[in-house]
PDB file of C-alpha atoms in Angstrom:
ATOM      1  CA  UNK A 215      90.267 -28.441  35.449  1.00  0.00           C
ATOM      2  CA  UNK A 216      87.749 -30.813  33.911  1.00  0.00           C
ATOM      3  CA  UNK A 217      85.577 -30.414  37.016  1.00  0.00           C
ATOM      4  CA  UNK A 218      85.455 -26.615  36.655  1.00  0.00           C
ATOM      5  CA  UNK A 219      84.768 -26.926  32.953  1.00  0.00           C
ATOM      6  CA  UNK A 220      81.858 -29.237  33.722  1.00  0.00           C
ATOM      7  CA  UNK A 221      80.364 -26.735  36.186  1.00  0.00           C
ATOM      8  CA  UNK A 222      80.783 -23.855  33.751  1.00  0.00           C
ATOM      9  CA  UNK A 223      79.032 -25.833  31.012  1.00  0.00           C
ATOM     10  CA  UNK A 224      76.255 -26.781  33.435  1.00  0.00           C
ATOM     11  CA  UNK A 225      75.698 -23.147  34.475  1.00  0.00           C
ATOM     12  CA  UNK A 226      75.647 -22.044  30.828  1.00  0.00           C
ATOM     13  CA  UNK A 227      73.155 -24.780  29.958  1.00  0.00           C
ATOM     14  CA  UNK A 228      70.835 -23.854  32.849  1.00  0.00           C
ATOM     15  CA  UNK A 229      71.014 -20.155  31.943  1.00  0.00           C
ATOM     16  CA  UNK A 230      70.107 -20.856  28.327  1.00  0.00           C
ATOM     17  CA  UNK A 231      67.294 -23.196  29.375  1.00  0.00           C
ATOM     18  CA  UNK A 232      65.775 -20.634  31.719  1.00  0.00           C
ATOM     19  CA  UNK A 233      66.088 -17.931  29.059  1.00  0.00           C
ATOM     20  CA  UNK A 234      64.383 -20.194  26.523  1.00  0.00           C
ATOM     21  CA  UNK A 235      61.520 -21.027  28.898  1.00  0.00           C
ATOM     22  CA  UNK A 236      60.934 -17.384  29.794  1.00  0.00           C
ATOM     23  CA  UNK A 237      61.027 -16.293  26.157  1.00  0.00           C
ATOM     24  CA  UNK A 238      58.616 -18.967  24.988  1.00  0.00           C
ATOM     25  CA  UNK A 239      56.175 -18.275  27.820  1.00  0.00           C
ATOM     26  CA  UNK A 240      56.104 -14.507  27.264  1.00  0.00           C
ATOM     27  CA  UNK A 241      52.736 -14.790  25.522  1.00  0.00           C
ATOM     28  CA  UNK A 242      51.129 -18.085  26.600  1.00  0.00           C
ATOM     29  CA  UNK A 243      48.185 -19.254  24.557  1.00  0.00           C
ATOM     30  CA  UNK A 244      44.637 -18.786  25.741  1.00  0.00           C
ATOM     31  CA  UNK A 245      43.329 -22.324  26.064  1.00  0.00           C
ATOM     32  CA  UNK A 246      39.677 -23.193  26.500  1.00  0.00           C
ATOM     33  CA  UNK A 247      38.917 -25.717  29.239  1.00  0.00           C
ATOM     34  CA  UNK A 248      35.500 -26.812  30.552  1.00  0.00           C
ATOM     35  CA  UNK A 249      33.672 -24.018  32.367  1.00  0.00           C
ATOM     36  CA  UNK A 250      34.228 -23.842  36.106  1.00  0.00           C
ATOM     37  CA  UNK A 251      30.822 -23.388  37.742  1.00  0.00           C
ATOM     38  CA  UNK A 252      32.497 -22.651  41.086  1.00  0.00           C
ATOM     39  CA  UNK A 253      34.333 -19.573  39.797  1.00  0.00           C
ATOM     40  CA  UNK A 254      33.297 -16.294  38.229  1.00  0.00           C
ATOM     41  CA  UNK A 255      34.369 -12.773  37.370  1.00  0.00           C
ATOM     42  CA  UNK A 256      33.363 -10.126  39.898  1.00  0.00           C
ATOM     43  CA  UNK A 257      34.497  -7.420  37.482  1.00  0.00           C
ATOM     44  CA  UNK A 258      35.052  -7.388  33.732  1.00  0.00           C
ATOM     45  CA  UNK A 259      34.919  -4.083  31.916  1.00  0.00           C
ATOM     46  CA  UNK A 260      36.512  -1.987  29.185  1.00  0.00           C
ATOM     47  CA  UNK A 261      36.433   1.780  28.910  1.00  0.00           C
ATOM     48  CA  UNK A 262      37.328   4.501  26.409  1.00  0.00           C
ATOM     49  CA  UNK A 263      37.670   8.159  27.326  1.00  0.00           C
ATOM     50  CA  UNK A 264      39.008  11.413  25.923  1.00  0.00           C
ATOM     51  CA  UNK A 265      42.187  12.759  27.514  1.00  0.00           C
ATOM     52  CA  UNK A 266      43.309  16.389  27.356  1.00  0.00           C
ATOM     53  CA  UNK A 267      44.045  17.625  23.824  1.00  0.00           C
ATOM     54  CA  UNK A 268      47.700  17.508  22.799  1.00  0.00           C
ATOM     55  CA  UNK A 269      47.468  20.465  20.445  1.00  0.00           C
ATOM     56  CA  UNK A 270      45.260  22.001  17.832  1.00  0.00           C
ATOM     57  CA  UNK A 271      45.455  18.956  15.548  1.00  0.00           C
ATOM     58  CA  UNK A 272      45.504  15.992  17.934  1.00  0.00           C
ATOM     59  CA  UNK A 273      44.050  14.502  21.110  1.00  0.00           C
ATOM     60  CA  UNK A 274      44.582  11.438  23.301  1.00  0.00           C
ATOM     61  CA  UNK A 275      42.322   8.460  23.870  1.00  0.00           C
ATOM     62  CA  UNK A 276      42.495   6.667  27.221  1.00  0.00           C
ATOM     63  CA  UNK A 277      41.906   2.935  26.755  1.00  0.00           C
ATOM     64  CA  UNK A 278      41.511   0.760  29.847  1.00  0.00           C
ATOM     65  CA  UNK A 279      40.462  -2.770  30.698  1.00  0.00           C
ATOM     66  CA  UNK A 280      39.905  -4.141  34.207  1.00  0.00           C
ATOM     67  CA  UNK A 281      38.960  -7.591  35.399  1.00  0.00           C
ATOM     68  CA  UNK A 282      38.824  -9.400  38.707  1.00  0.00           C
ATOM     69  CA  UNK A 283      37.955 -13.026  39.449  1.00  0.00           C
ATOM     70  CA  UNK A 284      36.433 -14.186  42.720  1.00  0.00           C
ATOM     71  CA  UNK A 285      39.640 -15.973  43.672  1.00  0.00           C
ATOM     72  CA  UNK A 286      43.294 -16.141  42.712  1.00  0.00           C
ATOM     73  CA  UNK A 287      43.804 -18.350  39.674  1.00  0.00           C
ATOM     74  CA  UNK A 288      46.714 -20.276  38.241  1.00  0.00           C
ATOM     75  CA  UNK A 289      46.606 -18.078  35.142  1.00  0.00           C
ATOM     76  CA  UNK A 290      44.735 -14.871  34.357  1.00  0.00           C
ATOM     77  CA  UNK A 291      44.799 -13.382  30.861  1.00  0.00           C
ATOM     78  CA  UNK A 292      43.162 -10.382  29.202  1.00  0.00           C
ATOM     79  CA  UNK A 293      43.392  -9.512  25.506  1.00  0.00           C
ATOM     80  CA  UNK A 294      41.994  -6.182  24.310  1.00  0.00           C
ATOM     81  CA  UNK A 295      41.555  -4.825  20.769  1.00  0.00           C
ATOM     82  CA  UNK A 296      40.919  -1.197  19.804  1.00  0.00           C
ATOM     83  CA  UNK A 297      39.402  -0.188  16.456  1.00  0.00           C
ATOM     84  CA  UNK A 298      39.226   3.301  14.940  1.00  0.00           C
ATOM     85  CA  UNK A 299      36.491   3.702  12.272  1.00  0.00           C
ATOM     86  CA  UNK A 300      36.699  -0.079  11.796  1.00  0.00           C
ATOM     87  CA  UNK A 301      40.489  -0.181  11.428  1.00  0.00           C
ATOM     88  CA  UNK A 302      42.590  -1.998  14.031  1.00  0.00           C
ATOM     89  CA  UNK A 303      44.399   0.659  16.030  1.00  0.00           C
ATOM     90  CA  UNK A 304      46.045  -1.389  18.754  1.00  0.00           C
ATOM     91  CA  UNK A 305      46.179  -4.711  20.615  1.00  0.00           C
ATOM     92  CA  UNK A 306      47.153  -5.321  24.226  1.00  0.00           C
ATOM     93  CA  UNK A 307      47.577  -8.723  25.841  1.00  0.00           C
ATOM     94  CA  UNK A 308      48.475  -9.322  29.498  1.00  0.00           C
ATOM     95  CA  UNK A 309      48.890 -12.488  31.541  1.00  0.00           C
ATOM     96  CA  UNK A 310      49.721 -13.098  35.178  1.00  0.00           C
ATOM     97  CA  UNK A 311      49.986 -16.205  37.330  1.00  0.00           C
ATOM     98  CA  UNK A 312      48.508 -16.659  40.802  1.00  0.00           C
ATOM     99  CA  UNK A 313      46.404 -13.521  40.764  1.00  0.00           C
ATOM    100  CA  UNK A 314      42.803 -12.455  40.362  1.00  0.00           C
ATOM    101  CA  UNK A 315      43.238  -8.929  38.975  1.00  0.00           C
ATOM    102  CA  UNK A 316      44.423  -7.564  35.634  1.00  0.00           C
ATOM    103  CA  UNK A 317      44.594  -3.922  34.594  1.00  0.00           C
ATOM    104  CA  UNK A 318      45.417  -2.627  31.121  1.00  0.00           C
ATOM    105  CA  UNK A 319      45.814   1.094  30.431  1.00  0.00           C
ATOM    106  CA  UNK A 320      47.037   2.857  27.310  1.00  0.00           C
ATOM    107  CA  UNK A 321      46.937   6.368  25.892  1.00  0.00           C
ATOM    108  CA  UNK A 322      46.883   6.773  22.131  1.00  0.00           C
ATOM    109  CA  UNK A 323      47.416   9.956  20.165  1.00  0.00           C
ATOM    110  CA  UNK A 324      44.828  10.509  17.439  1.00  0.00           C
ATOM    111  CA  UNK A 325      43.354  13.173  15.201  1.00  0.00           C
ATOM    112  CA  UNK A 326      40.208  13.811  13.153  1.00  0.00           C
ATOM    113  CA  UNK A 327      36.687  12.660  14.009  1.00  0.00           C
ATOM    114  CA  UNK A 328      36.489   8.956  14.820  1.00  0.00           C
ATOM    115  CA  UNK A 329      34.296   6.149  16.083  1.00  0.00           C
ATOM    116  CA  UNK A 330      36.374   4.090  18.534  1.00  0.00           C
ATOM    117  CA  UNK A 331      35.434   0.555  19.601  1.00  0.00           C
ATOM    118  CA  UNK A 332      37.140  -1.764  22.053  1.00  0.00           C
ATOM    119  CA  UNK A 333      36.444  -5.403  22.872  1.00  0.00           C
ATOM    120  CA  UNK A 334      38.273  -7.386  25.539  1.00  0.00           C
ATOM    121  CA  UNK A 335      38.375 -11.099  26.273  1.00  0.00           C
ATOM    122  CA  UNK A 336      38.907 -11.875  29.971  1.00  0.00           C
ATOM    123  CA  UNK A 337      40.114 -15.390  30.760  1.00  0.00           C
ATOM    124  CA  UNK A 338      40.973 -17.390  33.855  1.00  0.00           C
ATOM    125  CA  UNK A 339      42.515 -20.842  34.163  1.00  0.00           C
ATOM    126  CA  UNK A 340      41.982 -22.861  37.360  1.00  0.00           C
ATOM    127  CA  UNK A 341      44.011 -25.960  38.260  1.00  0.00           C
ATOM    128  CA  UNK A 342      42.549 -28.579  40.578  1.00  0.00           C
ATOM    129  CA  UNK A 343      44.079 -31.761  42.029  1.00  0.00           C
ATOM    130  CA  UNK A 344      44.582 -34.786  39.777  1.00  0.00           C
ATOM    131  CA  UNK A 345      45.447 -32.553  36.796  1.00  0.00           C
ATOM    132  CA  UNK A 346      41.886 -31.270  36.448  1.00  0.00           C
ATOM    133  CA  UNK A 347      41.850 -27.913  34.630  1.00  0.00           C
ATOM    134  CA  UNK A 348      38.856 -25.642  34.190  1.00  0.00           C
ATOM    135  CA  UNK A 349      38.397 -22.071  32.988  1.00  0.00           C
ATOM    136  CA  UNK A 350      36.151 -19.034  33.021  1.00  0.00           C
ATOM    137  CA  UNK A 351      35.803 -16.305  30.430  1.00  0.00           C
ATOM    138  CA  UNK A 352      33.836 -13.150  29.757  1.00  0.00           C
ATOM    139  CA  UNK A 353      33.856 -10.347  27.200  1.00  0.00           C
ATOM    140  CA  UNK A 354      33.524  -6.605  27.714  1.00  0.00           C
ATOM    141  CA  UNK A 355      33.322  -3.697  25.299  1.00  0.00           C
ATOM    142  CA  UNK A 356      32.977   0.052  25.005  1.00  0.00           C
ATOM    143  CA  UNK A 357      32.798   2.732  22.325  1.00  0.00           C
ATOM    144  CA  UNK A 358      33.435   6.447  21.964  1.00  0.00           C
ATOM    145  CA  UNK A 359      32.564   9.034  19.321  1.00  0.00           C
ATOM    146  CA  UNK A 360      35.044  11.896  18.987  1.00  0.00           C
ATOM    147  CA  UNK A 361      34.223  15.037  17.017  1.00  0.00           C
ATOM    148  CA  UNK A 362      37.349  16.853  15.881  1.00  0.00           C
ATOM    149  CA  UNK A 363      36.246  19.381  13.304  1.00  0.00           C
ATOM    150  CA  UNK A 364      37.741  22.771  12.371  1.00  0.00           C
ATOM    151  CA  UNK A 365      34.306  24.365  12.697  1.00  0.00           C
ATOM    152  CA  UNK A 366      33.538  23.042  16.200  1.00  0.00           C
ATOM    153  CA  UNK A 367      35.256  22.504  19.532  1.00  0.00           C
ATOM    154  CA  UNK A 368      36.576  19.058  20.435  1.00  0.00           C
ATOM    155  CA  UNK A 369      33.786  16.848  21.735  1.00  0.00           C
ATOM    156  CA  UNK A 370      33.394  13.222  22.786  1.00  0.00           C
ATOM    157  CA  UNK A 371      30.339  11.163  23.718  1.00  0.00           C
ATOM    158  CA  UNK A 372      29.069   7.602  23.993  1.00  0.00           C
ATOM    159  CA  UNK A 373      25.359   8.366  23.718  1.00  0.00           C
ATOM    160  CA  UNK A 374      24.260  11.486  21.793  1.00  0.00           C
ATOM    161  CA  UNK A 375      22.584  14.125  23.913  1.00  0.00           C
ATOM    162  CA  UNK A 376      21.415  16.512  21.194  1.00  0.00           C
ATOM    163  CA  UNK A 377      20.718  16.669  17.480  1.00  0.00           C
ATOM    164  CA  UNK A 378      24.251  17.808  16.676  1.00  0.00           C
ATOM    165  CA  UNK A 379      25.742  14.705  18.294  1.00  0.00           C
ATOM    166  CA  UNK A 380      23.088  12.500  16.679  1.00  0.00           C
ATOM    167  CA  UNK A 381      24.139  13.740  13.251  1.00  0.00           C
ATOM    168  CA  UNK A 382      27.785  12.980  13.986  1.00  0.00           C
ATOM    169  CA  UNK A 383      26.877   9.549  15.360  1.00  0.00           C
ATOM    170  CA  UNK A 384      24.991   8.724  12.153  1.00  0.00           C
ATOM    171  CA  UNK A 385      27.829  10.032   9.990  1.00  0.00           C
ATOM    172  CA  UNK A 386      30.572   8.083  11.794  1.00  0.00           C
ATOM    173  CA  UNK A 387      28.448   4.928  11.991  1.00  0.00           C
ATOM    174  CA  UNK A 388      27.681   5.116   8.280  1.00  0.00           C
ATOM    175  CA  UNK A 389      31.298   5.791   7.319  1.00  0.00           C
ATOM    176  CA  UNK A 390      32.577   2.895   9.432  1.00  0.00           C
ATOM    177  CA  UNK A 391      29.882   0.506   8.210  1.00  0.00           C
ATOM    178  CA  UNK A 392      30.500   1.298   4.544  1.00  0.00           C
ATOM    179  CA  UNK A 393      34.227   0.736   4.943  1.00  0.00           C
ATOM    180  CA  UNK A 394      33.729  -2.574   6.756  1.00  0.00           C
ATOM    181  CA  UNK A 395      31.089  -3.890   4.355  1.00  0.00           C
ATOM    182  CA  UNK A 396      33.424  -3.210   1.437  1.00  0.00           C
ATOM    183  CA  UNK A 397      36.292  -4.952   3.244  1.00  0.00           C
ATOM    184  CA  UNK A 398      34.179  -7.968   4.280  1.00  0.00           C
ATOM    185  CA  UNK A 399      32.755  -8.306   0.764  1.00  0.00           C
ATOM    186  CA  UNK A 400      36.308  -8.669  -0.538  1.00  0.00           C
ATOM    187  CA  UNK A 401      36.932 -11.458   1.982  1.00  0.00           C
ATOM    188  CA  UNK A 402      33.680 -13.249   1.047  1.00  0.00           C
ATOM    189  CA  UNK A 403      34.667 -13.081  -2.617  1.00  0.00           C
ATOM    190  CA  UNK A 404      38.264 -14.174  -2.002  1.00  0.00           C
ATOM    191  CA  UNK A 405      37.206 -17.274  -0.044  1.00  0.00           C
ATOM    192  CA  UNK A 406      34.038 -17.948  -2.133  1.00  0.00           C
ATOM    193  CA  UNK A 407      31.774 -17.742   0.927  1.00  0.00           C
ATOM    194  CA  UNK A 408      27.980 -17.786   0.569  1.00  0.00           C
ATOM    195  CA  UNK A 409      26.934 -15.201   3.156  1.00  0.00           C
ATOM    196  CA  UNK A 410      23.338 -16.499   3.157  1.00  0.00           C
ATOM    197  CA  UNK A 411      24.526 -19.703   4.846  1.00  0.00           C
ATOM    198  CA  UNK A 412      25.869 -17.859   7.885  1.00  0.00           C
ATOM    199  CA  UNK A 413      24.928 -15.515  10.682  1.00  0.00           C
ATOM    200  CA  UNK A 414      27.465 -12.687  10.290  1.00  0.00           C
ATOM    201  CA  UNK A 415      28.673 -10.989  13.480  1.00  0.00           C
ATOM    202  CA  UNK A 416      31.511  -8.425  13.687  1.00  0.00           C
ATOM    203  CA  UNK A 417      34.090  -9.358  16.311  1.00  0.00           C
ATOM    204  CA  UNK A 418      33.273  -6.129  18.153  1.00  0.00           C
ATOM    205  CA  UNK A 419      29.647  -7.288  18.592  1.00  0.00           C
ATOM    206  CA  UNK A 420      30.377 -10.676  20.160  1.00  0.00           C
ATOM    207  CA  UNK A 421      29.914  -9.279  23.667  1.00  0.00           C
ATOM    208  CA  UNK A 422      26.138  -9.717  23.380  1.00  0.00           C
ATOM    209  CA  UNK A 423      26.653 -13.467  23.640  1.00  0.00           C
ATOM    210  CA  UNK A 424      27.797 -13.099  27.251  1.00  0.00           C
ATOM    211  CA  UNK A 425      24.149 -13.431  28.203  1.00  0.00           C
ATOM    212  CA  UNK A 426      22.298 -14.212  24.969  1.00  0.00           C
ATOM    213  CA  UNK A 427      22.630 -17.630  23.280  1.00  0.00           C
ATOM    214  CA  UNK A 428      23.396 -18.180  19.635  1.00  0.00           C
ATOM    215  CA  UNK A 429      20.422 -19.321  17.524  1.00  0.00           C
ATOM    216  CA  UNK A 430      19.404 -22.938  18.256  1.00  0.00           C
ATOM    217  CA  UNK A 431      21.911 -23.186  21.106  1.00  0.00           C
ATOM    218  CA  UNK A 432      21.710 -23.067  24.876  1.00  0.00           C
ATOM    219  CA  UNK A 433      23.721 -20.503  26.811  1.00  0.00           C
ATOM    220  CA  UNK A 434      26.035 -23.295  27.981  1.00  0.00           C
ATOM    221  CA  UNK A 435      26.704 -24.363  24.387  1.00  0.00           C
ATOM    222  CA  UNK A 436      27.190 -20.745  23.340  1.00  0.00           C
ATOM    223  CA  UNK A 437      29.739 -20.164  26.113  1.00  0.00           C
ATOM    224  CA  UNK A 438      31.748 -23.167  24.904  1.00  0.00           C
ATOM    225  CA  UNK A 439      31.650 -22.030  21.264  1.00  0.00           C
ATOM    226  CA  UNK A 440      32.685 -18.474  22.183  1.00  0.00           C
ATOM    227  CA  UNK A 441      35.495 -19.699  24.437  1.00  0.00           C
ATOM    228  CA  UNK A 442      36.904 -21.921  21.696  1.00  0.00           C
ATOM    229  CA  UNK A 443      36.448 -19.111  19.169  1.00  0.00           C
ATOM    230  CA  UNK A 444      38.639 -16.756  21.196  1.00  0.00           C
ATOM    231  CA  UNK A 445      41.243 -19.492  21.612  1.00  0.00           C
ATOM    232  CA  UNK A 446      41.653 -19.487  17.834  1.00  0.00           C
ATOM    233  CA  UNK A 447      41.442 -15.700  17.496  1.00  0.00           C
ATOM    234  CA  UNK A 448      44.110 -15.240  20.151  1.00  0.00           C
ATOM    235  CA  UNK A 449      46.548 -17.669  18.536  1.00  0.00           C
ATOM    236  CA  UNK A 450      46.021 -16.669  14.903  1.00  0.00           C
ATOM    237  CA  UNK A 451      45.078 -12.971  15.063  1.00  0.00           C
ATOM    238  CA  UNK A 452      45.982 -11.375  18.375  1.00  0.00           C
ATOM    239  CA  UNK A 453      49.505 -12.757  18.828  1.00  0.00           C
ATOM    240  CA  UNK A 454      50.609 -11.843  15.256  1.00  0.00           C
ATOM    241  CA  UNK A 455      49.076  -8.382  15.726  1.00  0.00           C
ATOM    242  CA  UNK A 456      50.836  -7.906  19.081  1.00  0.00           C
ATOM    243  CA  UNK A 457      54.127  -8.754  17.391  1.00  0.00           C
ATOM    244  CA  UNK A 458      53.570  -6.102  14.696  1.00  0.00           C
ATOM    245  CA  UNK A 459      54.698  -2.532  15.229  1.00  0.00           C
ATOM    246  CA  UNK A 460      51.749  -0.144  15.467  1.00  0.00           C
ATOM    247  CA  UNK A 461      53.042   1.861  12.515  1.00  0.00           C
ATOM    248  CA  UNK A 462      52.863  -1.266  10.338  1.00  0.00           C
ATOM    249  CA  UNK A 463      49.623  -2.724  11.750  1.00  0.00           C
ATOM    250  CA  UNK A 464      46.988  -3.054   9.014  1.00  0.00           C
ATOM    251  CA  UNK A 465      43.666  -4.761   9.690  1.00  0.00           C
ATOM    252  CA  UNK A 466      39.938  -4.208  10.064  1.00  0.00           C
ATOM    253  CA  UNK A 467      37.320  -5.699  12.366  1.00  0.00           C
ATOM    254  CA  UNK A 468      37.254  -9.467  11.680  1.00  0.00           C
ATOM    255  CA  UNK A 469      33.883 -10.926  10.714  1.00  0.00           C
ATOM    256  CA  UNK A 470      32.672 -14.067  12.497  1.00  0.00           C
ATOM    257  CA  UNK A 471      30.361 -16.363  10.533  1.00  0.00           C
ATOM    258  CA  UNK A 472      28.181 -18.829  12.455  1.00  0.00           C
ATOM    259  CA  UNK A 473      26.972 -21.662  10.237  1.00  0.00           C
ATOM    260  CA  UNK A 474      23.151 -21.724  10.230  1.00  0.00           C
ATOM    261  CA  UNK A 475      23.232 -25.540  10.359  1.00  0.00           C
ATOM    262  CA  UNK A 476      25.218 -25.312  13.627  1.00  0.00           C
ATOM    263  CA  UNK A 477      28.158 -27.329  12.310  1.00  0.00           C
ATOM    264  CA  UNK A 478      30.984 -24.807  12.392  1.00  0.00           C
ATOM    265  CA  UNK A 479      32.013 -21.166  12.402  1.00  0.00           C
ATOM    266  CA  UNK A 480      34.437 -19.132  10.308  1.00  0.00           C
ATOM    267  CA  UNK A 481      36.508 -16.068  11.124  1.00  0.00           C
ATOM    268  CA  UNK A 482      37.521 -13.973   8.120  1.00  0.00           C
ATOM    269  CA  UNK A 483      40.110 -11.225   8.439  1.00  0.00           C
ATOM    270  CA  UNK A 484      43.027  -9.533   6.754  1.00  0.00           C
ATOM    271  CA  UNK A 485      46.204  -8.799   8.682  1.00  0.00           C
ATOM    272  CA  UNK A 486      49.121  -6.847   7.227  1.00  0.00           C
ATOM    273  CA  UNK A 487      48.074  -7.504   3.632  1.00  0.00           C
ATOM    274  CA  UNK A 488      47.300 -11.229   3.983  1.00  0.00           C
ATOM    275  CA  UNK A 489      43.752 -12.635   3.971  1.00  0.00           C
ATOM    276  CA  UNK A 490      42.944 -15.412   6.440  1.00  0.00           C
ATOM    277  CA  UNK A 491      40.110 -17.831   7.129  1.00  0.00           C
ATOM    278  CA  UNK A 492      39.826 -19.691  10.424  1.00  0.00           C
ATOM    279  CA  UNK A 493      37.405 -22.603  10.762  1.00  0.00           C
ATOM    280  CA  UNK A 494      36.159 -24.127  13.987  1.00  0.00           C
ATOM    281  CA  UNK A 495      33.971 -27.226  13.973  1.00  0.00           C
ATOM    282  CA  UNK A 496      31.513 -27.441  16.846  1.00  0.00           C
ATOM    283  CA  UNK A 497      31.857 -30.147  19.472  1.00  0.00           C
ATOM    284  CA  UNK A 498      28.773 -29.346  21.506  1.00  0.00           C
TER     285      UNK A 498
END
């Protein structure tokens, strides 16, 4: 009897242990490791498109992200954020082991004219013998203007092709910018930040640093800073956002502040009513 009781307890313990491991690895952290010069992404892209209208007052946005590395990796992760007129609309995070491809696809119902922006961080972790770990990363982005006005037919474009679309582009850009500047100004005031001491870059604009270095830095140094930046953003912004129901998700495009003395960077954002400041000291 004691023998059977022992085996039952052992099985229960193993079941609980496996359940615990699976639960706590459901969203593994993105961790920056030294760049792997032997590996690269053969594909890294995000895309926004207009799906068929769902009625007179709504339409669907198709949001996709695709990435492929040149070889299978121990861990592949993609995290994608969608903003609507500067407001966070959705977050998707996917990870897979022993693969080189990741595909994310979502359809979101929306209404009214909007300026949509998406930015995705593609990450790969490579394990070598003797516990040597390296990584690769790349960003991709896309945008889409949607015109949903009672006086015109539904229209969507990425680059305006006529004066009508140019006017809508200017209107949506201006509306989004004004909303974000007001929001960021509140964060600067709350944390007593002197904006003149920093280079301010919206999170949605970071993609330009894939191939353009930060001021007074090499591209290699920039890649390290950006990789470590996303490590912090993933842990402190993306994971909490993923764990929030879309109906309760409240946030705007975070603002990244690069110290002009090249000592550190800050990330300011508000998530679900709470203001946050992340700080990352450079080790370049």
